[in-house]
Amino acid sequence: MQVALKVWRYDAATGDRALREYEIDAPEEATLLDCLDIVKDKVDGTLAYRKSCRMMICGSCGMRMDGAAVLACKVRMYDVAQAGQVPVISAMGNLPIVRDLVVDMDPFWDKFKAMKPYLQPGYDRPEDGREYRITQPRMDAIKKEALCINCGCCVSECNAMESDPEFLGPQALAKGMRFVGDPRDAATVERLEQYSGEHGIWECTRCFFCNERCPKGVDPRDAIAKLGAEAIKNGIDRDMGAKHAKWFVRSSETTGWLRETELVPKTQGIVSSVKQMKFAMNLISHNKAGLAFPPHVAKDVGEARQLHKIVREQDRQGAFGHIQGERALAKLAHGVHDEGRDPYGPGSFPKPYLPEDTE
Ligand code: SF4
Ligand code: SF4
Ligand code: FES
């Protein structure tokens, strides 16, 4: 098949930047990485990119295709080529570009190391001398986090990191949850204190781009939500983000409604609220916010209270109260966006791998 690509070339040493177009002949099963290899072998040996395993394991080949982070060895080019598309390939975002598609991963690894990504053991061996075994429900709470291959695709797309490069970011926090959720680890509180500080979990904007772009199904935003829930469970709730989350829960339970007018004092404190009084009065006079008293109570508030009661009775505290996003991820992985379509049916996989008779 004929494949055309536009690649952003860049040289950090000179600052030269140019969009170059390449057209190559590639086998039908070729991935984006295979196409770059062909460009490098046959057209332009100076093209720089990273790769190693070629099978979605090592995490080396993260880059952007049409503005979205991908693992180059995961993206099949057949449909793109058949549609006559010419994708634009560029380096990942939020990390300094060294050359062409190669980014400097040092800031990424610095944050990774800051999470202390190793077990700090604190458990008693079973009396029978056998190994300590984690129960399945505990394992389920961290199984996605353990899938991370450190490719950086989530970091590339992180909005919070774009505005604050010091933000720990989705990959590091997902790694943090992998150990916070491990019952063998003795540093849970210490870790949660650290991750709840400045540039930590509450800085995430919940844009979910990291979940959308992660090629391994780690769902880093879910990990951050679990860390937030674990922090609150452990009484680590000094941050405004934690207070905000707690007020959401309290407000919905008591009135079935989000009492926005009280959100500011409950989250930021009285002094800060007084300073914003003029702004609040302005909102109220334009019907953009209601008076705090008497609070508006939803007609079916009993249902909201019942929901809270069920969650409490099931004791779904901390990470166990979090509903994870596998369903959304499955849809993304198969490109299925309408409910009626079978994610495993014809048309859901790259054509070269469908047996002939299913066409
Ligand atoms: S959900 Fe949070 S961590 Fe994930 S990309 Fe958005 S801001 Fe970053
Ligand atoms: S969480 Fe996903 S996208 Fe982020 S580094 Fe790990 S595997 Fe890559
Ligand atoms: S080359 Fe290893 S993940 Fe793509």
Coordinates of C-alpha atoms and ligand atoms in Angstrom, one line a residue:
M1 CA 0.0 0.0 0.0
Q2 CA 1.1 3.6 -0.5
V3 CA 1.5 5.6 2.7
A4 CA 2.0 9.3 2.9
L5 CA 3.2 11.0 6.1
K6 CA 4.0 14.5 7.1
V7 CA 6.7 14.7 9.9
W8 CA 7.7 17.6 12.0
R9 CA 11.5 17.7 11.9
Y10 CA 13.3 19.7 14.5
D11 CA 16.8 20.2 15.6
A12 CA 17.2 21.6 19.2
A13 CA 20.8 22.5 18.5
T14 CA 20.0 24.9 15.6
G15 CA 16.2 25.6 16.3
D16 CA 15.5 24.5 12.6
R17 CA 11.9 23.3 12.3
A18 CA 10.2 22.0 9.1
L19 CA 7.2 19.9 8.1
R20 CA 8.5 17.2 5.7
E21 CA 6.3 15.0 3.6
Y22 CA 7.3 11.4 2.8
E23 CA 5.5 8.9 0.5
I24 CA 6.5 5.2 0.8
D25 CA 5.4 1.8 -0.3
A26 CA 4.6 -0.4 2.8
P27 CA 3.1 -3.8 3.5
E28 CA -0.6 -3.8 4.3
E29 CA 0.0 -4.8 7.9
A30 CA 2.5 -2.0 8.5
T31 CA 2.2 0.1 11.7
L32 CA 3.2 3.7 11.9
L33 CA 6.5 2.6 13.4
D34 CA 7.1 0.3 10.4
C35 CA 6.4 3.2 8.1
L36 CA 8.9 5.4 9.9
D37 CA 11.5 2.6 9.6
I38 CA 10.9 2.5 5.9
V39 CA 11.3 6.3 5.6
K40 CA 14.6 6.0 7.6
D41 CA 15.9 3.1 5.6
K42 CA 15.0 4.2 2.1
V43 CA 14.3 7.9 2.1
D44 CA 15.9 9.9 4.8
G45 CA 18.4 8.3 7.2
T46 CA 18.5 11.5 9.4
L47 CA 15.0 11.1 10.7
A48 CA 15.2 10.6 14.5
Y49 CA 12.7 8.6 16.7
R50 CA 12.8 6.1 19.5
K51 CA 11.9 2.4 19.3
S52 CA 12.9 -0.9 20.8
C53 CA 10.4 -3.8 21.2
R54 CA 8.0 -3.0 18.3
M55 CA 5.2 -4.8 20.2
M56 CA 3.8 -2.3 22.7
I57 CA 5.9 -3.4 25.6
C58 CA 8.9 -1.1 26.1
G59 CA 7.1 2.3 25.9
S60 CA 9.8 3.8 23.7
C61 CA 7.9 4.9 20.6
G62 CA 5.4 7.5 22.0
M63 CA 4.7 10.3 19.6
R64 CA 1.8 12.3 18.3
M65 CA -0.3 11.5 15.2
D66 CA -2.6 14.3 14.1
G67 CA -2.1 15.9 17.5
A68 CA -3.0 12.9 19.7
A69 CA -0.3 10.8 21.5
V70 CA 0.0 7.2 20.3
L71 CA 2.4 4.3 20.5
A72 CA 3.8 4.2 16.9
C73 CA 4.0 0.4 17.0
K74 CA 0.3 0.1 17.9
V75 CA -1.2 2.1 15.1
R76 CA -2.0 0.2 12.0
M77 CA -1.8 2.4 8.9
Y78 CA -4.1 0.4 6.6
D79 CA -7.3 2.4 7.1
V80 CA -5.4 5.7 7.1
A81 CA -3.8 4.8 3.8
Q82 CA -7.0 3.5 2.2
A83 CA -8.8 6.7 3.2
G84 CA -6.1 8.8 1.5
Q85 CA -5.3 10.6 4.8
V86 CA -1.8 12.1 5.3
P87 CA -1.3 12.1 9.0
V88 CA 0.9 14.7 10.7
I89 CA 3.5 13.0 13.0
S90 CA 5.1 15.1 15.7
A91 CA 7.0 14.7 19.0
M92 CA 5.0 14.2 22.2
G93 CA 3.8 17.2 24.1
N94 CA 4.8 18.5 27.6
L95 CA 8.4 17.3 27.2
P96 CA 11.3 19.2 25.6
I97 CA 12.1 18.0 22.1
V98 CA 15.6 16.9 21.5
R99 CA 15.4 16.1 17.8
D100 CA 12.5 15.3 15.4
L101 CA 10.3 12.8 17.3
V102 CA 12.7 12.3 20.2
V103 CA 11.8 14.1 23.5
D104 CA 13.9 14.5 26.6
M105 CA 12.4 12.1 29.1
D106 CA 14.4 13.4 32.1
P107 CA 11.6 15.4 33.6
F108 CA 9.3 12.4 33.2
W109 CA 11.8 10.1 35.1
D110 CA 12.4 12.7 37.8
K111 CA 8.7 12.7 38.7
F112 CA 8.6 8.9 38.4
K113 CA 11.5 8.6 40.9
A114 CA 9.8 11.2 43.2
M115 CA 7.0 8.7 43.7
K116 CA 9.3 6.2 45.4
P117 CA 8.1 3.6 42.9
Y118 CA 9.1 0.5 44.9
L119 CA 7.5 -1.4 47.7
Q120 CA 8.3 -0.3 51.2
P121 CA 7.4 -3.6 52.9
G122 CA 5.5 -3.6 56.1
Y123 CA 3.6 -6.9 56.5
D124 CA 3.8 -10.0 58.5
R125 CA 4.6 -13.3 56.8
P126 CA 1.8 -15.8 57.2
E127 CA 2.4 -18.3 60.1
D128 CA 2.6 -21.2 57.7
G129 CA 5.8 -19.6 56.2
R130 CA 4.3 -19.3 52.8
E131 CA 4.3 -16.1 50.7
Y132 CA 2.0 -13.2 51.6
R133 CA -0.9 -13.3 49.1
I134 CA -2.9 -10.2 48.1
T135 CA -6.7 -10.8 47.9
Q136 CA -8.3 -10.5 44.5
P137 CA -10.4 -7.4 45.4
R138 CA -7.2 -5.6 46.6
M139 CA -5.4 -6.7 43.5
D140 CA -8.3 -5.4 41.3
A141 CA -7.9 -1.9 42.8
I142 CA -4.4 -1.7 41.3
K143 CA -4.3 -4.0 38.4
K144 CA -4.7 -1.3 35.8
E145 CA -1.9 0.8 37.4
A146 CA 0.4 -2.2 37.1
L147 CA 0.1 -2.2 33.3
C148 CA 1.9 1.1 32.8
I149 CA 4.9 0.8 30.4
N150 CA 6.1 4.4 31.1
C151 CA 5.6 5.6 27.5
G152 CA 4.6 9.1 28.4
C153 CA 1.5 9.3 26.1
C154 CA -0.6 10.5 29.0
V155 CA 1.9 13.1 30.1
S156 CA 2.0 14.4 26.5
E157 CA -1.8 15.1 26.6
C158 CA -2.1 16.4 30.2
N159 CA -3.7 19.8 30.4
A160 CA -2.8 20.4 34.0
M161 CA 0.9 19.8 33.2
E162 CA 0.7 22.3 30.3
S163 CA -0.2 25.0 32.8
D164 CA 2.0 23.7 35.6
P165 CA 5.0 21.7 34.4
E166 CA 5.7 20.9 38.0
F167 CA 2.4 18.9 38.3
L168 CA 3.3 15.3 39.2
G169 CA 1.2 14.2 36.2
P170 CA -0.8 11.2 35.3
Q171 CA 1.9 8.6 34.9
A172 CA 3.7 9.4 38.2
L173 CA 0.4 9.5 40.1
A174 CA -0.8 6.2 38.5
K175 CA 2.5 4.7 39.7
G176 CA 1.8 6.2 43.2
M177 CA -1.6 4.5 43.3
R178 CA 0.0 1.2 42.4
F179 CA 1.8 1.3 45.8
V180 CA -0.8 3.1 47.8
G181 CA -3.2 0.4 46.9
D182 CA -0.8 -2.4 47.7
P183 CA -1.6 -3.8 51.1
R184 CA 2.0 -4.9 51.6
D185 CA 3.3 -1.3 51.5
A186 CA 3.9 0.4 54.8
A187 CA 4.2 4.0 53.5
T188 CA 0.6 4.6 52.5
V189 CA 0.0 7.7 54.7
E190 CA 3.4 9.1 53.9
R191 CA 2.8 8.7 50.2
L192 CA -0.7 10.2 50.4
E193 CA 0.7 13.2 52.3
Q194 CA 3.3 13.7 49.6
Y195 CA 1.0 13.2 46.6
S196 CA -1.7 15.5 48.2
G197 CA 0.8 18.5 48.4
E198 CA 1.4 21.2 45.9
H199 CA 1.6 20.0 42.3
G200 CA -0.2 16.8 43.4
I201 CA -3.4 15.0 42.9
W202 CA -5.8 17.9 43.4
E203 CA -4.2 19.8 40.6
C204 CA -5.6 17.5 38.0
T205 CA -8.4 19.2 35.9
R206 CA -10.2 15.9 35.3
C207 CA -10.1 16.4 31.5
F208 CA -9.7 12.6 31.1
F209 CA -7.3 13.0 28.1
C210 CA -4.8 10.7 29.9
N211 CA -7.5 7.9 30.1
E212 CA -8.3 8.5 26.4
R213 CA -4.8 8.3 25.1
C214 CA -3.1 5.7 27.3
P215 CA -2.4 2.8 25.0
K216 CA -2.3 0.2 27.8
G217 CA -5.6 0.8 29.6
V218 CA -4.0 2.2 32.8
D219 CA -6.6 4.9 33.0
P220 CA -4.4 7.3 35.0
R221 CA -7.3 9.7 35.8
D222 CA -9.0 6.8 37.6
A223 CA -5.8 6.2 39.6
I224 CA -5.8 9.9 40.6
A225 CA -9.5 9.7 41.6
K226 CA -8.6 6.6 43.7
L227 CA -5.7 8.5 45.3
G228 CA -8.0 11.4 46.2
A229 CA -10.5 9.0 47.8
E230 CA -7.8 7.2 49.7
A231 CA -6.4 10.6 50.9
I232 CA -9.8 11.6 52.3
K233 CA -10.3 8.2 53.8
N234 CA -7.0 8.7 55.7
G235 CA -8.0 12.2 56.9
I236 CA -5.6 14.0 54.5
D237 CA -8.0 16.7 53.3
R238 CA -6.3 20.0 53.8
D239 CA -6.2 20.8 50.1
M240 CA -9.0 22.8 48.6
G241 CA -9.6 20.0 46.1
A242 CA -10.3 17.6 48.9
K243 CA -12.6 20.0 50.7
H244 CA -14.4 20.7 47.4
A245 CA -14.9 16.9 46.8
K246 CA -16.2 16.4 50.4
W247 CA -18.7 19.3 50.0
F248 CA -20.0 17.7 46.8
V249 CA -20.8 14.5 48.7
R250 CA -22.3 16.3 51.7
S251 CA -24.4 18.6 49.6
S252 CA -25.8 15.9 47.4
E253 CA -26.6 13.7 50.4
T254 CA -28.4 16.4 52.4
T255 CA -30.3 18.2 49.6
G256 CA -29.9 16.0 46.4
W257 CA -28.4 19.1 44.9
L258 CA -25.1 20.9 44.7
R259 CA -25.4 24.0 46.9
E260 CA -23.0 26.1 44.9
T261 CA -23.3 29.2 47.0
E262 CA -21.8 27.3 50.0
L263 CA -19.1 25.7 47.9
V264 CA -16.7 28.7 48.2
P265 CA -16.7 29.1 52.0
K266 CA -16.6 25.3 52.5
T267 CA -13.7 25.0 50.0
Q268 CA -11.7 28.2 50.4
G269 CA -12.7 29.2 54.0
I270 CA -14.5 32.2 55.4
V271 CA -11.8 34.9 54.9
S272 CA -11.4 34.1 51.2
S273 CA -15.2 34.0 50.8
V274 CA -15.6 37.5 52.4
K275 CA -13.1 38.8 49.9
Q276 CA -15.3 37.4 47.1
M277 CA -18.6 38.8 48.4
K278 CA -18.9 41.5 45.8
F279 CA -18.4 38.9 43.0
A280 CA -21.0 36.6 44.7
M281 CA -23.6 39.5 45.0
N282 CA -23.0 40.2 41.3
L283 CA -23.8 36.6 40.4
I284 CA -26.9 36.5 42.6
S285 CA -28.2 39.8 41.0
H286 CA -27.8 38.2 37.6
N287 CA -29.5 35.0 38.7
K288 CA -26.3 33.1 38.2
A289 CA -26.3 31.8 41.8
G290 CA -28.9 31.4 44.5
L291 CA -29.1 32.5 48.1
A292 CA -27.6 30.0 50.6
F293 CA -30.6 30.0 52.9
P294 CA -33.0 28.4 52.8
P295 CA -31.2 25.7 50.9
H296 CA -32.9 24.3 47.8
V297 CA -33.9 20.7 48.5
A298 CA -34.6 18.4 45.5
K299 CA -38.1 16.8 45.4
D300 CA -36.7 13.3 45.4
V301 CA -33.9 13.9 47.9
G302 CA -34.8 10.6 49.5
E303 CA -33.3 8.8 46.5
A304 CA -29.9 10.6 46.9
R305 CA -29.9 9.8 50.6
Q306 CA -30.6 6.2 49.8
L307 CA -27.7 6.1 47.3
H308 CA -25.4 7.3 50.0
K309 CA -26.7 4.8 52.5
I310 CA -26.1 1.9 50.0
V311 CA -22.5 3.1 49.5
R312 CA -21.9 3.3 53.2
E313 CA -23.5 -0.1 53.9
Q314 CA -21.3 -1.7 51.2
D315 CA -18.3 0.0 53.0
R316 CA -17.0 1.2 49.6
Q317 CA -14.5 3.6 51.2
G318 CA -11.4 5.0 49.4
A319 CA -10.4 3.4 46.2
F320 CA -13.1 0.7 46.5
G321 CA -15.8 3.4 46.0
H322 CA -14.4 4.3 42.7
I323 CA -16.2 3.1 39.5
Q324 CA -13.5 2.5 37.0
G325 CA -13.7 3.4 33.4
E326 CA -13.0 0.1 31.6
R327 CA -16.2 0.4 29.5
A328 CA -15.2 3.7 28.1
L329 CA -11.7 2.4 27.4
A330 CA -13.0 -0.7 25.6
K331 CA -15.0 1.6 23.3
L332 CA -12.0 3.8 22.6
A333 CA -9.7 0.8 22.0
H334 CA -12.1 -0.5 19.3
G335 CA -13.1 2.8 17.9
V336 CA -16.7 2.0 18.8
H337 CA -18.8 5.0 19.7
D338 CA -22.4 3.8 19.2
E339 CA -24.0 1.5 21.7
G340 CA -25.4 -1.0 19.2
R341 CA -22.1 -1.9 17.5
D342 CA -20.4 -5.1 18.4
P343 CA -16.8 -4.3 19.4
Y344 CA -15.6 -7.7 18.3
G345 CA -17.7 -7.9 15.1
P346 CA -16.6 -7.3 11.5
G347 CA -15.0 -3.9 11.0
S348 CA -13.7 -3.6 14.5
F349 CA -10.2 -4.9 13.7
P350 CA -7.6 -3.8 11.1
K351 CA -8.5 -5.4 7.8
P352 CA -5.3 -7.4 7.1
Y353 CA -6.0 -9.6 10.1
L354 CA -9.6 -10.5 9.3
P355 CA -10.0 -13.9 7.8
E356 CA -11.1 -13.7 4.2
D357 CA -14.5 -15.3 4.6
T358 CA -15.7 -12.7 7.2
E359 CA -15.5 -9.9 4.6
Ligands
SF4_1 S1 -7.3 14.0 33.7 FE1 -5.8 15.1 35.0 S2 -3.9 13.9 34.9 FE2 -5.3 13.3 33.2 S3 -4.6 14.5 31.4 FE3 -6.3 15.6 32.4 S4 -5.4 17.0 33.9 FE4 -3.8 15.5 33.3
SF4_2 S1 -0.2 5.5 32.2 FE1 -0.5 4.8 30.1 S2 0.1 6.5 28.8 FE2 0.9 7.0 30.8 S3 3.0 6.3 30.7 FE3 1.8 4.6 31.6 S4 1.2 3.3 29.8 FE4 1.9 5.3 29.0
FES3 S1 8.7 0.1 20.2 FE1 8.3 -0.6 22.2 S2 6.3 0.2 22.7 FE2 6.6 0.7 20.6

